[in-house]
Amino acid sequence: MATTISAIPGSNSAITVTEPARAPAGGWGYARVREVSYPTARGVRIRVELPGRINHLPGQHYVIRLTAEDGYTAQRSYSVASAPSDPLLEFFIDRLPDGEVSGFLADIVEVGDELELRGPIGGWFVWNGTAPALGIGGGSGVVPLVSMLRHAAGTAAADLLRVAVSARSLDELPYADELAAAGAVIALSRTQSPTGRPAGRLAAAEIASLVRPDQTCLVCGSAGFAEAVTGLLLDAGTPTTAIRVERFGPSG
Amino acid sequence: MSKPTRGFVGRPHAARSNRLPPGQYDTGRDFPTLTAEATPRVDPDRWTMTVDGEVATPHTWTWADVHRLPASEYRGDIHCVTTWSKFDTRFGGISVDLLLEAVTPLPTATHVLATSTTGYTTNLPLEHLAGGKAWLVWTYDGKPLPREHGGPVRLLVPHLYFWKSAKWITKLTLLDHDVEGFWERNGYHNLGDPWLEQRYHGD
């Protein structure tokens, strides 16, 4: 756990904020695109080589900045899918309708291109593999959880991490095979899952069966997904303080 | 300046605006939500607003108390560090100046730590909360502020990135030194001026 916020009682002399070690943070740099693939209908997987990069914690993100010839820039944040030990950085980007940055990454970027990026960033939605965690992701919100699973794979940390994911169909679930192989609970809202689970969103009973008293819950997805899942977690007795949320909005 | 990215043109010039700080885009009618925590249910009848710390007379207001203060409105743009900006918003509530006047900041007060009911915190220099720059708001577009946007009541500091506008605000603590808040400890800039593009630690 990277951060603890203690209760802050009434007077300023009583403010006690536990100051943990800062999460790793890196500055701007240029990465070389090494692999581009299109695992889902709307999504692109981009693997880049960033010289001298600072190792991230699973859950952290990078900012990708695009610059036009006239100096105009656009930038968006994307969670890292790769494990810290991976020599390349991997991103999965859902192409949004009219997405200025996601459309460029999905349609234009090719192997050999240079991309300007900055990171790692963020010290809240992270898991360092030392404490029990439950990751719940919707759609491309599974990406940071994939980084966590890859980081834990083959180590004792794998027993500490439980993952549940949700998408409309298997075709729209990034990293579906990898998630299934890692034992993630997979809920498909429109279709039956490969394991025979009937179509439907993550249900209260499914969430409740994954809740443990001592774990941090990491919820990542659209605002609506995050709202629904945090509601189920709270209903299952999870304290508010054990829930960390990464919501993403329509930010092209 | 950054090197051009091969093949990137960007939005047409007509879609750009000098009202947009660098690196921001107009989100149009959308009002995205971005929160690090579960959305709490804050009961206005049990909610209180406290201003304490380096002040002559700390004070706590109830929901009814703040509604008796002279109303004030913000009409203008807001800017989120995740790169969306929203033009022509309208928030209603009271000026933070009224709260500060009631407690009389001590000459030693230089900074403020804002605290939400969830434990979320954010820090600001006092001068960025005073002088008509900040509000306590409970309406958006004339309607009660929705929970996911910080309802029933949030801080509004529209000249800084929006994480400074703490949702579900319950306390402002004046300090004689700076203390980092939640995102400020987690990689984000200490002040967060969108026009200077102060997004992350070190910008």
Coordinates of C-alpha atoms in Angstrom, one line a residue:
Chain A
M1 CA 0.0 0.0 0.0
A2 CA 1.5 3.3 -1.0
T3 CA -0.5 5.8 1.0
T4 CA -2.3 6.0 4.2
I5 CA -4.6 8.8 5.2
S6 CA -5.3 8.8 8.8
A7 CA -8.4 10.3 10.3
I8 CA -7.9 14.1 10.6
P9 CA -9.5 15.3 13.8
G10 CA -10.6 18.8 14.6
S11 CA -7.6 20.9 15.3
N12 CA -4.6 21.6 13.1
S13 CA -2.1 20.4 15.6
A14 CA -3.7 17.0 15.4
I15 CA -3.3 16.6 11.6
T16 CA -1.4 13.4 11.1
V17 CA -0.8 12.3 7.6
T18 CA 1.4 9.3 7.2
E19 CA 4.0 10.2 4.7
P20 CA 5.0 7.0 2.8
A21 CA 7.7 6.6 0.3
R22 CA 6.6 8.4 -2.9
A23 CA 5.6 6.2 -5.8
P24 CA 8.0 6.2 -8.6
A25 CA 7.7 9.2 -11.0
G26 CA 9.3 10.0 -14.3
G27 CA 9.6 12.9 -16.6
W28 CA 9.0 13.4 -20.3
G29 CA 10.8 11.3 -22.8
Y30 CA 10.6 9.8 -26.3
A31 CA 9.8 6.1 -26.7
R32 CA 10.1 4.0 -29.8
V33 CA 7.1 2.0 -30.9
R34 CA 8.2 -1.7 -31.2
E35 CA 4.9 -3.6 -31.6
V36 CA 1.4 -2.6 -32.6
S37 CA -1.5 -5.1 -32.6
Y38 CA -5.3 -4.9 -32.6
P39 CA -6.6 -7.5 -30.2
T40 CA -10.2 -6.2 -30.1
A41 CA -12.4 -4.5 -32.6
R42 CA -11.9 -1.0 -31.1
G43 CA -8.6 -1.5 -29.2
V44 CA -5.0 -1.1 -30.1
R45 CA -2.1 -2.6 -28.1
I46 CA 1.1 -0.6 -28.4
R47 CA 4.4 -1.7 -26.9
V48 CA 7.2 0.8 -26.7
E49 CA 10.8 1.0 -25.7
L50 CA 11.6 4.0 -23.4
P51 CA 15.3 4.4 -22.8
G52 CA 16.2 4.9 -19.2
R53 CA 12.6 4.6 -18.0
I54 CA 11.8 4.5 -14.3
N55 CA 10.2 1.2 -13.2
H56 CA 6.5 1.7 -12.5
L57 CA 4.3 0.1 -9.9
P58 CA 1.4 -1.9 -11.3
G59 CA -1.6 0.4 -11.6
Q60 CA 0.4 3.5 -12.5
H61 CA -0.1 5.3 -15.8
Y62 CA 1.7 7.4 -18.4
V63 CA 0.7 10.5 -20.3
I64 CA 1.1 10.3 -24.1
R65 CA 1.5 13.7 -25.8
L66 CA 1.0 14.2 -29.5
T67 CA 2.3 17.3 -31.2
A68 CA 1.2 18.6 -34.6
E69 CA 3.5 20.4 -37.0
D70 CA 2.1 23.8 -35.9
G71 CA 2.9 23.1 -32.2
Y72 CA -0.6 22.1 -31.2
T73 CA -0.6 19.4 -28.6
A74 CA -3.0 16.9 -27.2
Q75 CA -2.3 14.5 -24.3
R76 CA -4.1 11.7 -22.5
S77 CA -3.3 9.3 -19.7
Y78 CA -3.1 5.6 -20.2
S79 CA -2.6 2.8 -17.6
V80 CA 0.4 0.5 -18.1
A81 CA -0.5 -3.1 -19.0
S82 CA 3.0 -4.5 -18.7
A83 CA 4.8 -5.7 -15.6
P84 CA 7.6 -3.6 -14.3
S85 CA 10.0 -6.3 -15.3
D86 CA 9.0 -6.2 -18.9
P87 CA 11.7 -4.5 -21.0
L88 CA 9.0 -2.8 -23.0
L89 CA 6.1 -0.6 -21.8
E90 CA 2.7 -1.8 -23.0
F91 CA -0.5 0.2 -23.4
F92 CA -3.9 -0.8 -24.5
I93 CA -6.1 2.0 -25.9
D94 CA -9.8 1.8 -26.7
R95 CA -10.6 3.9 -29.7
L96 CA -13.3 6.4 -28.7
P97 CA -15.7 7.9 -31.2
D98 CA -14.1 11.1 -32.4
G99 CA -11.2 10.4 -30.1
E100 CA -8.5 12.9 -30.9
V101 CA -5.7 10.9 -29.2
S102 CA -7.1 7.4 -29.1
G103 CA -8.1 7.6 -32.8
F104 CA -4.5 8.6 -33.7
L105 CA -3.0 5.8 -31.6
A106 CA -5.4 3.3 -33.1
D107 CA -5.3 4.4 -36.7
I108 CA -2.0 6.1 -37.4
V109 CA 0.7 4.8 -35.1
E110 CA 3.0 2.2 -36.5
V111 CA 6.2 0.3 -35.5
G112 CA 9.2 2.6 -35.6
D113 CA 7.3 5.7 -34.7
E114 CA 8.4 7.9 -31.8
L115 CA 5.9 8.8 -29.1
E116 CA 6.5 11.4 -26.4
L117 CA 5.4 10.2 -23.0
R118 CA 5.7 10.9 -19.4
G119 CA 5.6 8.6 -16.4
P120 CA 5.2 6.7 -14.4
I121 CA 2.5 8.8 -12.7
G122 CA 0.2 8.2 -9.7
G123 CA 0.7 6.8 -6.3
W124 CA -2.9 5.9 -5.3
F125 CA -4.2 3.3 -7.7
V126 CA -1.2 1.0 -7.3
W127 CA -0.4 -2.5 -6.0
N128 CA 3.1 -3.4 -5.1
G129 CA 2.4 -7.1 -4.5
T130 CA 2.9 -7.2 -0.8
A131 CA -0.7 -7.0 0.6
P132 CA -4.0 -8.7 -0.3
A133 CA -5.9 -6.9 -3.1
L134 CA -9.0 -7.3 -5.1
G135 CA -9.0 -5.7 -8.5
I136 CA -12.2 -5.2 -10.4
G137 CA -12.1 -3.8 -13.9
G138 CA -14.7 -2.9 -16.5
G139 CA -13.8 -2.8 -20.2
S140 CA -10.4 -1.2 -20.8
G141 CA -10.4 -0.7 -17.0
V142 CA -8.8 -4.2 -16.8
V143 CA -5.5 -2.8 -18.1
P144 CA -3.9 -1.8 -14.8
L145 CA -5.2 -5.1 -13.4
V146 CA -3.3 -7.0 -16.2
S147 CA -0.1 -5.2 -15.0
M148 CA -0.8 -6.4 -11.5
L149 CA -1.5 -10.0 -12.6
R150 CA 1.7 -10.1 -14.7
H151 CA 3.7 -8.7 -11.9
A152 CA 2.3 -11.4 -9.5
A153 CA 2.5 -14.3 -11.9
G154 CA 4.7 -17.1 -10.7
T155 CA 5.4 -15.5 -7.4
A156 CA 3.9 -15.8 -3.9
A157 CA 2.1 -12.5 -4.7
A158 CA -0.3 -14.3 -7.0
D159 CA -2.1 -15.7 -4.0
L160 CA -2.7 -12.1 -2.7
L161 CA -4.4 -10.8 -5.8
R162 CA -8.0 -11.6 -6.9
V163 CA -9.4 -10.2 -10.0
A164 CA -13.0 -9.8 -11.4
V165 CA -13.6 -8.2 -14.8
S166 CA -16.6 -7.2 -16.8
A167 CA -17.3 -6.3 -20.4
R168 CA -20.3 -6.5 -22.8
S169 CA -18.9 -9.5 -24.7
L170 CA -15.7 -11.5 -24.9
D171 CA -14.7 -9.6 -28.1
E172 CA -14.8 -6.3 -26.1
L173 CA -12.8 -7.6 -23.2
P174 CA -9.1 -6.7 -23.6
Y175 CA -6.7 -9.5 -22.5
A176 CA -9.6 -11.9 -22.2
D177 CA -7.5 -15.1 -22.6
E178 CA -4.8 -13.8 -20.2
L179 CA -7.4 -12.9 -17.6
A180 CA -9.2 -16.3 -17.9
A181 CA -5.9 -18.1 -17.6
A182 CA -5.1 -16.1 -14.4
G183 CA -8.4 -17.2 -12.9
A184 CA -10.2 -13.9 -13.0
V185 CA -14.0 -13.9 -12.6
I186 CA -15.3 -12.9 -16.0
A187 CA -18.7 -11.3 -16.3
L188 CA -20.1 -10.6 -19.7
S189 CA -23.2 -8.5 -19.7
R190 CA -24.5 -9.4 -23.1
T191 CA -23.4 -13.0 -23.7
Q192 CA -22.7 -16.2 -21.8
S193 CA -19.1 -16.5 -20.7
P194 CA -16.8 -19.4 -21.9
T195 CA -17.2 -21.0 -18.5
G196 CA -21.0 -21.0 -18.8
R197 CA -21.8 -18.0 -16.7
P198 CA -25.0 -16.5 -17.9
A199 CA -25.0 -13.0 -19.4
G200 CA -25.2 -10.3 -16.8
R201 CA -23.2 -7.7 -15.0
L202 CA -21.1 -8.5 -12.0
A203 CA -23.6 -9.5 -9.3
A204 CA -23.7 -8.7 -5.6
A205 CA -23.1 -12.3 -4.7
E206 CA -20.1 -12.5 -7.0
I207 CA -18.6 -9.4 -5.5
A208 CA -19.4 -10.5 -1.9
S209 CA -17.7 -13.9 -2.5
L210 CA -14.4 -12.1 -3.3
V211 CA -14.5 -9.6 -0.4
R212 CA -12.0 -10.3 2.4
P213 CA -11.7 -8.1 5.5
D214 CA -8.0 -7.2 5.0
Q215 CA -7.8 -6.4 1.3
T216 CA -7.6 -3.2 -0.7
C217 CA -10.1 -3.0 -3.5
L218 CA -9.0 -1.4 -6.7
V219 CA -11.8 -0.5 -9.0
C220 CA -11.2 0.7 -12.5
G221 CA -13.6 1.5 -15.3
S222 CA -16.1 4.0 -16.5
A223 CA -17.8 6.3 -14.0
G224 CA -21.0 4.2 -14.2
F225 CA -19.1 0.9 -13.7
A226 CA -17.1 2.3 -10.8
E227 CA -20.2 3.7 -9.2
A228 CA -22.0 0.3 -9.4
V229 CA -19.1 -1.8 -8.2
T230 CA -18.2 0.5 -5.3
G231 CA -21.9 0.3 -4.3
L232 CA -21.7 -3.5 -4.3
L233 CA -18.4 -3.5 -2.4
L234 CA -19.9 -1.2 0.3
D235 CA -23.0 -3.4 0.5
A236 CA -20.7 -6.4 1.0
G237 CA -19.2 -4.7 4.1
T238 CA -16.0 -3.2 2.6
P239 CA -15.0 0.0 4.4
T240 CA -14.9 3.1 2.3
T241 CA -11.3 3.5 3.2
A242 CA -10.4 0.1 1.6
I243 CA -11.7 1.2 -1.8
R244 CA -9.5 2.9 -4.4
V245 CA -11.1 4.0 -7.6
E246 CA -9.7 4.9 -11.0
R247 CA -12.6 6.3 -13.1
F248 CA -12.2 7.2 -16.6
G249 CA -14.4 9.6 -18.5
P250 CA -14.9 10.3 -22.1
S251 CA -11.5 11.9 -22.7
G252 CA -10.8 10.9 -26.3
Chain B
M1 CA 9.1 22.4 -27.4
S2 CA 8.1 18.8 -28.3
K3 CA 9.0 17.3 -31.6
P4 CA 6.1 16.8 -33.9
T5 CA 4.5 13.4 -33.8
R6 CA 4.5 11.7 -37.3
G7 CA 1.0 12.0 -38.8
F8 CA -0.7 13.9 -36.0
V9 CA -2.8 16.9 -37.1
G10 CA -5.1 17.3 -34.2
R11 CA -8.5 18.9 -34.1
P12 CA -9.3 21.5 -36.7
H13 CA -8.3 25.0 -35.7
A14 CA -11.9 26.1 -35.4
A15 CA -12.4 23.6 -32.5
R16 CA -9.5 25.2 -30.6
S17 CA -10.1 28.2 -28.4
N18 CA -8.1 30.7 -26.5
R19 CA -10.2 30.0 -23.5
L20 CA -8.5 26.6 -23.4
P21 CA -5.4 26.4 -21.2
P22 CA -2.5 24.5 -22.8
G23 CA -3.1 20.8 -23.3
Q24 CA -6.8 21.0 -22.5
Y25 CA -9.8 20.2 -24.8
D26 CA -13.4 21.3 -24.6
T27 CA -15.5 18.5 -23.2
G28 CA -18.7 20.2 -24.5
R29 CA -21.9 19.1 -22.8
D30 CA -20.2 16.2 -20.9
F31 CA -19.3 16.7 -17.3
P32 CA -16.9 13.8 -16.6
T33 CA -16.4 12.6 -13.0
L34 CA -13.1 11.6 -11.6
T35 CA -12.7 10.6 -8.0
A36 CA -10.3 8.3 -6.2
E37 CA -12.8 7.1 -3.7
A38 CA -16.2 5.5 -3.4
T39 CA -18.9 8.2 -3.8
P40 CA -20.2 8.9 -0.2
R41 CA -23.7 9.6 0.8
V42 CA -23.5 12.8 2.8
D43 CA -26.6 13.7 4.8
P44 CA -27.0 17.5 4.7
D45 CA -28.7 17.3 8.2
R46 CA -25.5 15.8 9.7
W47 CA -23.0 17.7 7.5
T48 CA -21.0 20.5 9.0
M49 CA -18.4 23.0 7.7
T50 CA -15.6 23.9 10.0
V51 CA -12.9 26.5 9.5
D52 CA -10.1 26.1 12.1
G53 CA -6.3 26.2 12.6
E54 CA -4.5 29.5 12.5
V55 CA -7.6 31.6 13.1
A56 CA -8.8 33.8 16.0
T57 CA -12.1 32.1 16.4
P58 CA -12.6 28.6 14.8
H59 CA -16.2 28.1 13.7
T60 CA -18.5 25.3 12.6
W61 CA -21.5 25.9 10.3
T62 CA -24.5 23.6 9.8
W63 CA -26.3 23.2 6.4
A64 CA -28.9 25.7 7.6
D65 CA -26.2 28.1 8.7
V66 CA -24.4 28.3 5.4
H67 CA -27.7 28.7 3.5
R68 CA -28.4 31.8 5.6
L69 CA -25.2 33.5 4.3
P70 CA -25.5 35.8 1.3
A71 CA -25.5 33.7 -1.8
S72 CA -22.8 33.9 -4.4
E73 CA -22.5 32.4 -7.9
Y74 CA -19.6 31.3 -10.1
R75 CA -20.2 31.5 -13.9
G76 CA -17.2 30.4 -16.0
D77 CA -14.9 27.7 -17.0
I78 CA -13.4 24.7 -15.1
H79 CA -10.3 22.7 -16.0
C80 CA -9.5 19.1 -15.0
V81 CA -5.9 17.9 -14.9
T82 CA -7.1 14.9 -17.0
T83 CA -7.3 17.4 -19.9
W84 CA -10.9 18.2 -20.2
S85 CA -12.2 21.8 -19.7
K86 CA -15.8 22.7 -19.4
F87 CA -17.0 26.1 -20.5
D88 CA -19.8 28.3 -19.0
T89 CA -20.5 26.4 -15.9
R90 CA -22.8 27.8 -13.2
F91 CA -22.3 26.9 -9.6
G92 CA -24.2 28.4 -6.7
G93 CA -23.4 28.7 -3.0
I94 CA -21.4 31.2 -1.0
S95 CA -18.0 32.8 -1.2
V96 CA -15.3 31.3 0.9
D97 CA -14.4 34.9 2.0
L98 CA -17.5 34.9 4.2
L99 CA -16.2 31.9 6.1
L100 CA -12.7 33.4 6.4
E101 CA -14.0 36.7 7.6
A102 CA -16.0 34.9 10.3
V103 CA -13.0 33.2 11.8
T104 CA -10.4 36.0 11.3
P105 CA -7.2 34.3 10.0
L106 CA -4.2 35.0 12.1
P107 CA -1.3 36.9 10.5
T108 CA 0.7 33.6 10.7
A109 CA -1.8 31.8 8.4
T110 CA -0.2 31.1 5.0
H111 CA -1.7 27.8 3.7
V112 CA -5.0 25.9 3.9
L113 CA -5.7 22.2 3.9
A114 CA -9.2 21.3 2.7
T115 CA -10.7 18.1 4.0
S116 CA -13.6 16.1 2.7
T117 CA -16.0 13.8 4.6
T118 CA -14.1 10.9 2.9
G119 CA -10.7 12.0 4.3
Y120 CA -9.7 13.4 0.9
T121 CA -7.4 16.4 1.3
T122 CA -6.0 19.1 -0.9
N123 CA -3.7 22.0 0.0
L124 CA -3.7 25.6 -1.3
P125 CA -1.9 28.8 -0.4
L126 CA -4.4 31.0 1.5
E127 CA -4.2 33.7 -1.1
H128 CA -5.8 31.3 -3.6
L129 CA -8.9 30.8 -1.4
A130 CA -9.4 34.4 -0.5
G131 CA -10.4 37.5 -2.4
G132 CA -13.3 36.2 -4.5
K133 CA -11.4 33.2 -5.9
A134 CA -13.2 30.4 -4.1
W135 CA -16.7 29.2 -3.2
L136 CA -18.6 26.6 -1.2
V137 CA -21.2 25.4 -3.7
W138 CA -24.3 23.3 -3.5
T139 CA -26.0 23.9 -6.8
Y140 CA -25.0 23.3 -10.4
D141 CA -27.0 24.9 -13.2
G142 CA -29.5 25.9 -10.5
K143 CA -30.2 22.3 -9.3
P144 CA -28.8 20.5 -6.3
L145 CA -25.2 19.5 -6.9
P146 CA -25.2 15.7 -7.8
R147 CA -23.5 13.4 -5.4
E148 CA -20.9 12.3 -8.0
H149 CA -19.9 15.9 -8.6
G150 CA -19.4 16.4 -4.9
G151 CA -22.9 17.0 -3.7
P152 CA -24.4 18.0 -1.4
V153 CA -21.6 20.5 -1.1
R154 CA -18.1 21.0 -2.5
L155 CA -15.3 23.5 -2.6
L156 CA -14.9 25.4 -5.9
V157 CA -11.6 27.0 -6.8
P158 CA -12.1 27.3 -10.6
H159 CA -8.8 29.1 -11.4
L160 CA -6.9 25.9 -10.4
Y161 CA -7.1 22.4 -11.8
F162 CA -10.3 20.8 -10.5
W163 CA -8.8 18.4 -8.0
K164 CA -8.3 21.4 -5.7
S165 CA -12.1 21.9 -5.7
A166 CA -12.6 19.2 -3.0
K167 CA -15.8 17.3 -3.3
W168 CA -17.9 16.7 -0.1
I169 CA -15.9 19.4 1.7
T170 CA -16.3 19.6 5.5
K171 CA -13.3 21.5 6.7
L172 CA -10.7 24.2 5.9
T173 CA -7.7 24.2 8.2
L174 CA -5.5 27.3 8.1
L175 CA -1.9 26.5 8.6
D176 CA 1.4 28.4 9.1
H177 CA 3.1 26.0 6.7
D178 CA 2.3 23.9 3.6
V179 CA 1.1 20.3 4.0
E180 CA 0.6 18.2 0.9
G181 CA -2.9 16.9 0.2
F182 CA -4.0 13.6 -1.4
W183 CA -3.1 14.1 -5.0
E184 CA -0.2 16.4 -4.2
R185 CA 1.4 13.5 -2.3
N186 CA 0.5 11.2 -5.2
G187 CA 2.5 12.7 -8.0
Y188 CA 0.5 15.9 -8.8
H189 CA 1.6 19.5 -8.7
N190 CA 1.4 21.4 -5.5
L191 CA -0.4 24.4 -6.9
G192 CA -2.0 23.3 -10.1
D193 CA -2.4 26.4 -12.2
P194 CA -3.9 25.2 -15.6
W195 CA -2.5 28.3 -17.5
L196 CA 1.0 27.3 -16.4
E197 CA 0.1 23.6 -17.1
Q198 CA 1.2 22.7 -13.6
R199 CA -0.1 19.1 -13.8
Y200 CA 2.5 16.9 -12.1
H201 CA 5.1 17.1 -9.4
G202 CA 8.0 19.0 -11.0
D203 CA 6.1 20.9 -13.7

